[in-house]
Structure formats: C-alpha cells, structure tokens
Amino acid sequence: MVLQEEFRRIIRSELSRRGMSQRELARRIGITNPTVNQYLTGKICPGLDVVEKFFIALNLPLEFAASKDSTARTDETKTGEA
C-alpha cells in the first residue's frame, strides 16, 4: 500500500511540475486517459511494467523507483508487515 501511495504522489508531483496533463501522459505511455486516472486514484494497482512505463514517459530514473521499493520493503520487514 505504501508503494502505491508513493507512486501516485511521484507521478502527480511530476505532472504538476511539468504542467503535463494526464491525457498527455496516457498518450506517451500508450494507454487511455481513464486508465491513467484509475492508477492515480488508486482504483487499480500498477504492476512493475506499468510503473516503468510511467517513469520512462516522465524521464525519471528507474533507480528512484527501485530505491523507494527497497526502502519500503525494509520498513515493512522491520515492522513485521511484509
């Protein structure tokens, strides 16, 4: 759950920073605008392949996603929530 929230936060922040619409992001990724909206509202959970497409479309380093994933997993392990 933490990773989904972080994914949504990152993508929304980047869209805002760039002045890019969800429609433009959808076009770059090759999915529909309603599908992008469902990812960003948490109605559907993106797989790693989709996360990668979002990051590539926004020119974000994939290492950023991987480092967030590792951090979240470490935190879950520490709290026993994994």
Short mmCIF file of C-alpha atoms in Angstrom, two decimals:
data_model
loop_
_atom_site.label_atom_id
_atom_site.label_comp_id
_atom_site.label_asym_id
_atom_site.label_seq_id
_atom_site.Cartn_x
_atom_site.Cartn_y
_atom_site.Cartn_z
CA MET A 1 0.00 0.00 0.00
CA VAL A 2 2.81 2.42 0.84
CA LEU A 3 4.38 1.88 -2.57
CA GLN A 4 1.10 2.62 -4.36
CA GLU A 5 0.73 5.87 -2.46
CA GLU A 6 4.32 6.85 -3.19
CA PHE A 7 3.88 6.02 -6.89
CA ARG A 8 0.76 8.21 -7.07
CA ARG A 9 2.50 11.05 -5.21
CA ILE A 10 5.53 10.97 -7.51
CA ILE A 11 3.51 10.88 -10.72
CA ARG A 12 1.10 13.62 -9.63
CA SER A 13 4.01 15.79 -8.50
CA GLU A 14 5.82 15.34 -11.81
CA LEU A 15 2.70 16.07 -13.84
CA SER A 16 2.16 19.27 -11.87
CA ARG A 17 5.81 20.31 -12.07
CA ARG A 18 5.86 19.83 -15.84
CA GLY A 19 2.39 21.23 -16.48
CA MET A 20 1.56 17.95 -18.20
CA SER A 21 -1.97 16.58 -18.39
CA GLN A 22 -2.97 13.01 -17.61
CA ARG A 23 -4.14 12.82 -21.22
CA GLU A 24 -0.63 13.65 -22.49
CA LEU A 25 0.91 11.12 -20.12
CA ALA A 26 -1.56 8.48 -21.32
CA ARG A 27 -0.63 9.23 -24.93
CA ARG A 28 3.09 8.87 -24.16
CA ILE A 29 2.56 5.57 -22.37
CA GLY A 30 0.08 4.19 -24.87
CA ILE A 31 -2.86 3.70 -22.53
CA THR A 32 -6.18 5.52 -22.18
CA ASN A 33 -6.67 8.63 -20.09
CA PRO A 34 -9.26 6.88 -17.86
CA THR A 35 -6.71 4.13 -17.15
CA VAL A 36 -4.11 6.70 -16.06
CA ASN A 37 -6.75 8.25 -13.84
CA GLN A 38 -7.53 4.87 -12.26
CA TYR A 39 -3.83 4.35 -11.46
CA LEU A 40 -3.54 7.83 -9.95
CA THR A 41 -6.68 7.49 -7.84
CA GLY A 42 -5.74 4.04 -6.56
CA LYS A 43 -8.63 2.22 -8.21
CA ILE A 44 -6.18 -0.12 -9.91
CA CYS A 45 -2.67 -1.05 -8.84
CA PRO A 46 0.13 -0.76 -11.40
CA GLY A 47 2.47 -3.67 -11.98
CA LEU A 48 6.19 -3.08 -12.25
CA ASP A 49 5.93 -2.96 -16.05
CA VAL A 50 3.42 -0.11 -15.82
CA VAL A 51 5.48 1.77 -13.21
CA GLU A 52 8.44 1.50 -15.58
CA LYS A 53 6.37 2.97 -18.45
CA PHE A 54 5.30 5.92 -16.29
CA PHE A 55 8.86 6.62 -15.20
CA ILE A 56 10.22 6.36 -18.75
CA ALA A 57 7.47 8.65 -20.10
CA LEU A 58 8.41 11.25 -17.48
CA ASN A 59 12.18 10.75 -17.89
CA LEU A 60 12.51 9.73 -14.25
CA PRO A 61 15.37 7.43 -13.31
CA LEU A 62 14.18 3.88 -12.75
CA GLU A 63 16.65 3.63 -9.89
CA PHE A 64 14.43 6.06 -7.99
CA ALA A 65 11.54 3.61 -8.10
CA ALA A 66 13.82 0.74 -7.13
CA SER A 67 15.28 2.64 -4.18
CA LYS A 68 11.81 3.53 -2.91
CA ASP A 69 10.79 -0.12 -3.28
CA SER A 70 13.80 -1.28 -1.26
CA THR A 71 13.17 1.31 1.45
CA ALA A 72 9.52 0.33 1.79
CA ARG A 73 10.35 -3.35 1.96
CA THR A 74 12.97 -2.70 4.63
CA ASP A 75 10.45 -0.70 6.66
CA GLU A 76 7.83 -3.45 6.29
CA THR A 77 10.32 -6.07 7.42
CA LYS A 78 11.25 -4.00 10.48
CA THR A 79 7.61 -3.62 11.49
CA GLY A 80 6.66 -7.15 10.55
CA GLU A 81 4.13 -6.02 7.94
CA ALA A 82 5.69 -7.76 4.94
#
